[in-house]
Short mmCIF file of C-alpha atoms and ligand atoms in Angstrom, two decimals:
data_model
loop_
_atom_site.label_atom_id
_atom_site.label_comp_id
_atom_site.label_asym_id
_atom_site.label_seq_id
_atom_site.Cartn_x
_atom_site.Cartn_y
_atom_site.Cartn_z
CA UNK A 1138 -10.83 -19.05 16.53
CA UNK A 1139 -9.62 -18.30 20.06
CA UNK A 1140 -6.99 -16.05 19.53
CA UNK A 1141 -8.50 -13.85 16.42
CA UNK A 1142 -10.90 -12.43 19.52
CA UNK A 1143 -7.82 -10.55 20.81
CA UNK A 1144 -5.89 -9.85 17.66
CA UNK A 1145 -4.91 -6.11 17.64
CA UNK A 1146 -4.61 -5.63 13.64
CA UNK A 1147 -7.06 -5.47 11.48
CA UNK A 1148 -6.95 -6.09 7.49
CA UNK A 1149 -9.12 -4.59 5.07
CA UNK A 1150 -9.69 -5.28 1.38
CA UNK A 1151 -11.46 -2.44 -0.87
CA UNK A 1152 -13.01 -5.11 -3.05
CA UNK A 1153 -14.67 -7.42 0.43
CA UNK A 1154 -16.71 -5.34 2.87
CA UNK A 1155 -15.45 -7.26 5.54
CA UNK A 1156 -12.50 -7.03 8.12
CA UNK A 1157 -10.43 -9.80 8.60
CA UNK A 1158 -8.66 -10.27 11.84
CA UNK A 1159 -5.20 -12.00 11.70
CA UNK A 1160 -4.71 -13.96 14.52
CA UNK A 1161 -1.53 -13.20 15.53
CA UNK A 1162 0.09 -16.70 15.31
CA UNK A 1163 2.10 -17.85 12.03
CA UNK A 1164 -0.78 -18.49 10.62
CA UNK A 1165 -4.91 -18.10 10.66
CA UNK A 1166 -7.40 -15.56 10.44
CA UNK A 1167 -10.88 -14.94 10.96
CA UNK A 1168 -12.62 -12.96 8.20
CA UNK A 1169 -15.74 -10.85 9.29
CA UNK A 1170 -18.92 -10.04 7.62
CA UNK A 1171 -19.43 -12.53 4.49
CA UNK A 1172 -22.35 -14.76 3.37
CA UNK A 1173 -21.03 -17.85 2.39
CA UNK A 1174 -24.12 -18.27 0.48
CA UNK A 1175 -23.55 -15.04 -1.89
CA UNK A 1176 -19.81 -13.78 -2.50
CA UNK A 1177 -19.43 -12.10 -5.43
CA UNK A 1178 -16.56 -12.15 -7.65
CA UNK A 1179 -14.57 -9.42 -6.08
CA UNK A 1180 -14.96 -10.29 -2.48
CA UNK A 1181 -14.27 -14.34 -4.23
CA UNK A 1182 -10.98 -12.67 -5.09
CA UNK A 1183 -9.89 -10.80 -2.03
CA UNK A 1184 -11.03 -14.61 0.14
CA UNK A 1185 -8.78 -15.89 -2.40
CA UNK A 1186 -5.74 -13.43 -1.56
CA UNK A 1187 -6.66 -13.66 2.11
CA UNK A 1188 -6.08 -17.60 2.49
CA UNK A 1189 -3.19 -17.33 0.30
CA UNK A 1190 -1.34 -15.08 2.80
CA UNK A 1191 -2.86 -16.57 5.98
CA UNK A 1192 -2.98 -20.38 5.12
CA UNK A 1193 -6.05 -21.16 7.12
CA UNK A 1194 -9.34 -18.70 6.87
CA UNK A 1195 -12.01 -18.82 9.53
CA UNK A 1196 -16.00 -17.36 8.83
CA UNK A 1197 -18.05 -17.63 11.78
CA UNK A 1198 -22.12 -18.31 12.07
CA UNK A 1199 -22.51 -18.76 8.52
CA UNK A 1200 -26.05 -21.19 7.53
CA UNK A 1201 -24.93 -23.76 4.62
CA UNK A 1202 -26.49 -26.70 3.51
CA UNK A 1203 -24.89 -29.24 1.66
CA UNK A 1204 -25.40 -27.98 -1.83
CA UNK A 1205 -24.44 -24.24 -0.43
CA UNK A 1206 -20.99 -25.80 0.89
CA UNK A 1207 -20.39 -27.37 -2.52
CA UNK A 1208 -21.08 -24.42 -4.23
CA UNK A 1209 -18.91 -22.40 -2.22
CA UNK A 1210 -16.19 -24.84 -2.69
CA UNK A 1211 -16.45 -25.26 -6.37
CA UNK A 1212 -15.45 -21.27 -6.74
CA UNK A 1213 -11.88 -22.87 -5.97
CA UNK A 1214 -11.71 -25.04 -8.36
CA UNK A 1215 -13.18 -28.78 -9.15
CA UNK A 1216 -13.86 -31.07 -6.04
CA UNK A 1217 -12.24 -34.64 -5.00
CA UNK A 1218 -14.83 -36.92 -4.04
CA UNK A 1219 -14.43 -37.60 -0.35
CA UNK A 1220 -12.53 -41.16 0.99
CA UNK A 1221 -14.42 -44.17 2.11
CA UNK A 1222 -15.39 -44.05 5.61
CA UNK A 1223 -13.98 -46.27 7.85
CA UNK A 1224 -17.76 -47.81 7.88
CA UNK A 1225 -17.60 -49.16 4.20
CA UNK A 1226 -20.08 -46.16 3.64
CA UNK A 1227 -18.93 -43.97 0.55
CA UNK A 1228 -20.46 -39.89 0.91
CA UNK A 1229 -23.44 -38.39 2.09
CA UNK A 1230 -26.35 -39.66 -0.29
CA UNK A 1231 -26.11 -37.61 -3.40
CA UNK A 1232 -22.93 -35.91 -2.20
CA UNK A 1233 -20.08 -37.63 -2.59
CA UNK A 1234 -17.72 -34.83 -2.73
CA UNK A 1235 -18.76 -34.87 1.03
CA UNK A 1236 -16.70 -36.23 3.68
CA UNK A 1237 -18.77 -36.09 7.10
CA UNK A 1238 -16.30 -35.98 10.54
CA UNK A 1239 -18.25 -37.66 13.22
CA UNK A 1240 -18.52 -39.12 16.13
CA UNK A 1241 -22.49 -40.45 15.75
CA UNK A 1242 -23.41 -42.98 15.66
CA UNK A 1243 -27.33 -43.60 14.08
CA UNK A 1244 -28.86 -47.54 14.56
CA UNK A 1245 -25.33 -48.91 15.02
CA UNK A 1246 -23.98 -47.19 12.16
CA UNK A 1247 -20.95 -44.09 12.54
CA UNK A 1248 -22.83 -41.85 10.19
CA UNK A 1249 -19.11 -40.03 9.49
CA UNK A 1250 -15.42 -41.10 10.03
CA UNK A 1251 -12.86 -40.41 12.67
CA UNK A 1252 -14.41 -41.01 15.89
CA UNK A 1253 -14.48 -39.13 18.92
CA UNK A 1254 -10.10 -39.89 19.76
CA UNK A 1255 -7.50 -37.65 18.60
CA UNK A 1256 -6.68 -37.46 14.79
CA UNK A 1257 -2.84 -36.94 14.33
CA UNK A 1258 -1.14 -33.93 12.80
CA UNK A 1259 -1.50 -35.04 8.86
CA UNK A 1260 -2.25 -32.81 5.28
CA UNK A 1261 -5.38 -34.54 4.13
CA UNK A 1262 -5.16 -37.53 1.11
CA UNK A 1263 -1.27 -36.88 0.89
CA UNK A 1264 -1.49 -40.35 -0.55
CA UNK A 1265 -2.79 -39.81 -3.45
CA UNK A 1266 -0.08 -38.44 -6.21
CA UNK A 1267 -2.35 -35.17 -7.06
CA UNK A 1268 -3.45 -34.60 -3.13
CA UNK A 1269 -6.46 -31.85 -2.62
CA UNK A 1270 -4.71 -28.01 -2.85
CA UNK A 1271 -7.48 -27.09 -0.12
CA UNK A 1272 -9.90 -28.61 2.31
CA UNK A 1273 -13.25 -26.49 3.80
CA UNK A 1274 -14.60 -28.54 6.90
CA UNK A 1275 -18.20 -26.64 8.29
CA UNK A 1276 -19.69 -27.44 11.80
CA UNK A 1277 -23.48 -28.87 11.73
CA UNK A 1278 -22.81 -29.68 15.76
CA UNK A 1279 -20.19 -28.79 18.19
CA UNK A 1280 -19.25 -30.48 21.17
CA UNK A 1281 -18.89 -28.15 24.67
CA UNK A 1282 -15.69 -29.07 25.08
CA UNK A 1283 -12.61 -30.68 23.26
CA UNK A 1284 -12.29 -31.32 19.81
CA UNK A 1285 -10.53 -28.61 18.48
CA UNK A 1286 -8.58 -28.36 15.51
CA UNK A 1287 -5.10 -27.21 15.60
CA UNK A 1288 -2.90 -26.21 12.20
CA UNK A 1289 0.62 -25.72 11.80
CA UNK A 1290 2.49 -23.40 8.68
CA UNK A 1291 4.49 -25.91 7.32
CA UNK A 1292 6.51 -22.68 5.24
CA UNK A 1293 7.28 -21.73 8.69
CA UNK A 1294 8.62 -25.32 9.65
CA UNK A 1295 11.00 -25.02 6.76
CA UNK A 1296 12.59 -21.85 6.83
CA UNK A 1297 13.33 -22.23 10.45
CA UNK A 1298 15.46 -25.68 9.70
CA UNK A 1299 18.63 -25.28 10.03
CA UNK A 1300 20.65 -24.70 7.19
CA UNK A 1301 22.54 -27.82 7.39
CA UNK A 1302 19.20 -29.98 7.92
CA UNK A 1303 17.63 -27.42 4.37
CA UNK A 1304 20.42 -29.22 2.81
CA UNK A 1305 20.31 -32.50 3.66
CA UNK A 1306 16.76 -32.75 2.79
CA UNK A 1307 16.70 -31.17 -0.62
CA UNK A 1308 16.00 -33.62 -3.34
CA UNK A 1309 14.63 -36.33 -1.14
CA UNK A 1310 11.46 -37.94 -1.27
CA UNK A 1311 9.26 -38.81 1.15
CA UNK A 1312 6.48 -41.72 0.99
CA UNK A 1313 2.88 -40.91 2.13
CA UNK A 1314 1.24 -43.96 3.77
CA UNK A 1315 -1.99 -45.13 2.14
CA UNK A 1316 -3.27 -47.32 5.01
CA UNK A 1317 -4.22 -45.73 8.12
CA UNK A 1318 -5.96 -42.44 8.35
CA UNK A 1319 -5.26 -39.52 11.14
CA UNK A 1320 -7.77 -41.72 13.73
CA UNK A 1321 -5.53 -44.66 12.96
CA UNK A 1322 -8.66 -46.27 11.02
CA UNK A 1323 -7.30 -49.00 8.21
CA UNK A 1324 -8.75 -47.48 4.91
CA UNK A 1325 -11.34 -48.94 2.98
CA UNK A 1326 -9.52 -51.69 0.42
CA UNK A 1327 -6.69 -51.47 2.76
CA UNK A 1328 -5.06 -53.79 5.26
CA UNK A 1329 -2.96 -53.55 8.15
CA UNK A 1330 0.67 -52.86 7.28
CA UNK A 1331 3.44 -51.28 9.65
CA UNK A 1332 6.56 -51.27 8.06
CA UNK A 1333 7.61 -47.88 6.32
CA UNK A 1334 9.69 -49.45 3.87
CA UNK A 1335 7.01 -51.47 2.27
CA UNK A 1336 3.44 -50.02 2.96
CA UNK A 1337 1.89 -48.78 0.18
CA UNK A 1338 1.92 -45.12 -0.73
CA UNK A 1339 2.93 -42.43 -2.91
CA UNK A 1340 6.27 -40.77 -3.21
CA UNK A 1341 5.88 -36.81 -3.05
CA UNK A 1342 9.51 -33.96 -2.28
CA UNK A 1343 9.71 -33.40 1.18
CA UNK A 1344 10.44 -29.85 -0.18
CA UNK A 1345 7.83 -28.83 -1.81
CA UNK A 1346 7.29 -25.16 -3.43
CA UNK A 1347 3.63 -23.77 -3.60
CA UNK A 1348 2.65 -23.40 -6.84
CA UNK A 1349 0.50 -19.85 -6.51
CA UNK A 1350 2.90 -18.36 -3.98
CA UNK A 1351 6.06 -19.98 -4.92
CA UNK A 1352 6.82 -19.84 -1.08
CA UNK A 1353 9.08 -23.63 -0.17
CA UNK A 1354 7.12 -26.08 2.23
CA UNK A 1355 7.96 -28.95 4.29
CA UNK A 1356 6.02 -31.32 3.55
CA UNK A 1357 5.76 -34.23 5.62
CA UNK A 1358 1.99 -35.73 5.22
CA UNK A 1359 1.72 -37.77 8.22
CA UNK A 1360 3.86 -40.12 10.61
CA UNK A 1361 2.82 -43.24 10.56
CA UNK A 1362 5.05 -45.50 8.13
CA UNK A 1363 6.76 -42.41 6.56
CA UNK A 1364 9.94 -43.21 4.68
CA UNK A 1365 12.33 -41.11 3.32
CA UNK A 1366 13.28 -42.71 0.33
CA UNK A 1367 17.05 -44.17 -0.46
CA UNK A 1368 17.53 -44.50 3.39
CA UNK A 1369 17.74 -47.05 5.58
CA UNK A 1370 14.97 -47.14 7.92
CA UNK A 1371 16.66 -46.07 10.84
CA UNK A 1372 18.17 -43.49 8.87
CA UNK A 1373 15.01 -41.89 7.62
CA UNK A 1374 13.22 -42.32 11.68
CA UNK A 1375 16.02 -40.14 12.78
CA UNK A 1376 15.46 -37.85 10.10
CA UNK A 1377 11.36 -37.63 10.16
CA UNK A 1378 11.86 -37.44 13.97
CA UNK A 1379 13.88 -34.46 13.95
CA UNK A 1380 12.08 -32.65 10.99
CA UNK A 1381 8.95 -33.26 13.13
CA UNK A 1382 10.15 -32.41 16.24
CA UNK A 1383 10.32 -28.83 14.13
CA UNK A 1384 7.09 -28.77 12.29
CA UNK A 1385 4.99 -29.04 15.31
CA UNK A 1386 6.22 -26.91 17.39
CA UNK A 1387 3.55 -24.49 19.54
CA UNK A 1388 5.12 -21.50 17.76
CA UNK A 1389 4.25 -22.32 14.55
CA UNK A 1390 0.21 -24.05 15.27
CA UNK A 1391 -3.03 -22.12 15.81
CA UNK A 1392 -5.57 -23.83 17.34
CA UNK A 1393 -9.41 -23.23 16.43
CA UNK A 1394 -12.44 -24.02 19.02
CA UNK A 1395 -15.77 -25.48 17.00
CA UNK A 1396 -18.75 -23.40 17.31
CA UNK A 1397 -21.62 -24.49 14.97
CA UNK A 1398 -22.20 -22.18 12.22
CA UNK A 1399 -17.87 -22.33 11.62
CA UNK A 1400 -16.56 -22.63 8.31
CA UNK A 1401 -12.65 -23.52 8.20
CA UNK A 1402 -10.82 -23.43 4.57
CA UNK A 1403 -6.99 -24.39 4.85
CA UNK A 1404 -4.03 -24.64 1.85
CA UNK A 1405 -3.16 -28.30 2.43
CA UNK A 1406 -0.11 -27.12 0.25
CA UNK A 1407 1.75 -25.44 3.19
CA UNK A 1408 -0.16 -26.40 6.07
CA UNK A 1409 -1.20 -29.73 8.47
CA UNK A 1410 -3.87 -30.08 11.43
CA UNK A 1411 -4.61 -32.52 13.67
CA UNK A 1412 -7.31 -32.53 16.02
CA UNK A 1413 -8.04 -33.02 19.96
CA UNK A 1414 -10.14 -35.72 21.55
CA UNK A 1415 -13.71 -35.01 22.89
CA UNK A 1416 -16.53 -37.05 25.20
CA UNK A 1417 -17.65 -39.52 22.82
CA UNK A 1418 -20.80 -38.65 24.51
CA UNK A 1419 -21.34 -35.33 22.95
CA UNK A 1420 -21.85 -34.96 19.19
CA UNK A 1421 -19.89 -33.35 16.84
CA UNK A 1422 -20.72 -33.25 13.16
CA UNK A 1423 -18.83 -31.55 10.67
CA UNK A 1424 -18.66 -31.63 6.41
CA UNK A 1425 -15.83 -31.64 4.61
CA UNK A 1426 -14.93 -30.89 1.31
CA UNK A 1427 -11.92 -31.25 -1.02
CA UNK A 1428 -10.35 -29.26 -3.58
CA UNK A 1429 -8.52 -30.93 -6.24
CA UNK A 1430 -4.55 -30.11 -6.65
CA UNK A 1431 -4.06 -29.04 -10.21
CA UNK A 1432 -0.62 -30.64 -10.54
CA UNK A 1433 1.55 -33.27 -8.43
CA UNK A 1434 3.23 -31.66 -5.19
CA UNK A 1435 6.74 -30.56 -6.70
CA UNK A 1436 10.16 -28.78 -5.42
C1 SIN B 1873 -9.87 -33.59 9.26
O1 SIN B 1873 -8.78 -34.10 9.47
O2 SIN B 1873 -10.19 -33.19 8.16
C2 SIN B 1873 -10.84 -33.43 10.41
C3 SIN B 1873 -10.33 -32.54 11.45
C4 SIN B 1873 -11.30 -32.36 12.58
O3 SIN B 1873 -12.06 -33.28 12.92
O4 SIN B 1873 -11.30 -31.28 13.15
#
């Protein structure tokens, strides 16, 4: 995390023997002195309070394997099993809660998906009409340069709409393309389709309100053949392309640098990344995991 380095508060939490370090944008923090590996109840609980109020949590030079990642994941709650890669190849043998985010390539094959190109601003499997509350991504193998991952606070992009544009939003629903991903990859099962109106996807609120926090969201999923429901397609371009102009504004993003040894868990609930390109020539290899939403995104 770049900017937690030079952060001037510190939080504490009696029950986690561990500082956490806000860093000082709308959203992000980097929390100090826990093994991944063995977090007991009480410093499970504090974590918990800590991403709640900060959206994304950073834990630097941890040592997971697979199996450590899952367990650590599981103490949110059950896991989705990752998406088909872009390869035809489902999970990480035995794993297949395991999404790997790669750029290698191993006798011909990308061994994860997304490339080395920029992945768009998106909140991960928005498609889907119960989309993952949470997603944990952990570095194996940073590149030198490039490749960060940037988030915005999507409760942020809302409450600084104008009032007027609050309005005209509330009670419409927005469609979450199923076909591309964030590297512009066709999914698995999927083929090409670019027109909003009829690609297939799922119909979530584009006001959503977090169900722990009970805080109001934008929530706009990704770009690419977005359509506001009910309005003509011009209509609802207009409309994404202000909302977006909004939600993605430097104010409101914090932008973390991979070191190996990173662990990254974000609330897909009020949040979106996207991620910078790199020199396909260096390797970057990261695991992801998903946690399953408990109940379909609602205002
Ligand atoms: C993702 O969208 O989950 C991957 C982001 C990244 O590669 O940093």
């Amino acid at each position: 995390m770049e900017s937690s380095v030079s952060a001037k508060s510190l939080e504490t939490s009696p029950s986690l023997p561990a500082t956490v370090t806000p860093s000082g944008n709308t959203l992000g923090a980097e929390i100090h002195g826990v093994d991944l590996k063995d977090v007991s109840d009480e410093a499970f609980a504090a974590i918990h309070s800590f991403w709640l109020d900060h959206l994304v949590v950073l834990f630097r030079d941890q040592q997971l394997n697979d199996e450590d990642l899952l367990c650590f994941s599981r103490r949110f709650g059950e896991l989705d099993w990752a998406p088909i890669q872009e390869s035809g190849r489902r999970f990480v043998e035995g794993f297949p809660e395991i999404y790997v985010v790669s750029n290698v390539i191993e006798n011909g094959v990308p061994i994860g998906s997304l490339g080395a190109g920029e992945a768009v601003w998106h909140t991960d499997m928005s498609y889907l009409e119960v989309p993952p509350k949470a997603s944990m991504l952990y570095a194996l193998e940073a590149p030198p340069a490039g490749g960060d991952t940037f988030f915005c606070n999507m409760y942020e992009a809302y409450s600084r709409l104008p009032h007027g544009l609050q309005q005209r939003i509330s009670g419409l629903g927005l469609k979450h393309d199923a076909t591309y991903n964030s590297g512009g990859y066709i999914r698995q099962g999927m083929s090409a389709a670019d027109d909003p109106v009829s690609s297939p996807g799922v119909y979530h609120p584009l006001v959503t309100r977090h169900p722990e926090t009970g805080r109001l969201a934008l929530y706009l999923g990704r770009r690419r053949n977005a359509y506001i429901g009910g309005l003509s397609l011009a209509e609802s371009e207009a409309l994404l392309d202000e909302l977006w102009e909004y939600a993605t504004r430097d104010e409101l993003t914090w932008r973390h640098h991979w070191r190996p040894g990173d662990l990254v868990l974000w609330d897909n609930r009020c949040t979106m990344h996207r991620r910078d390109s790199f020199d396909p020539d260096s390797r970057r290899v990261l695991h992801r995991t998903q946690i399953k939403g408990e109940a379909r995104p609602s205002s």
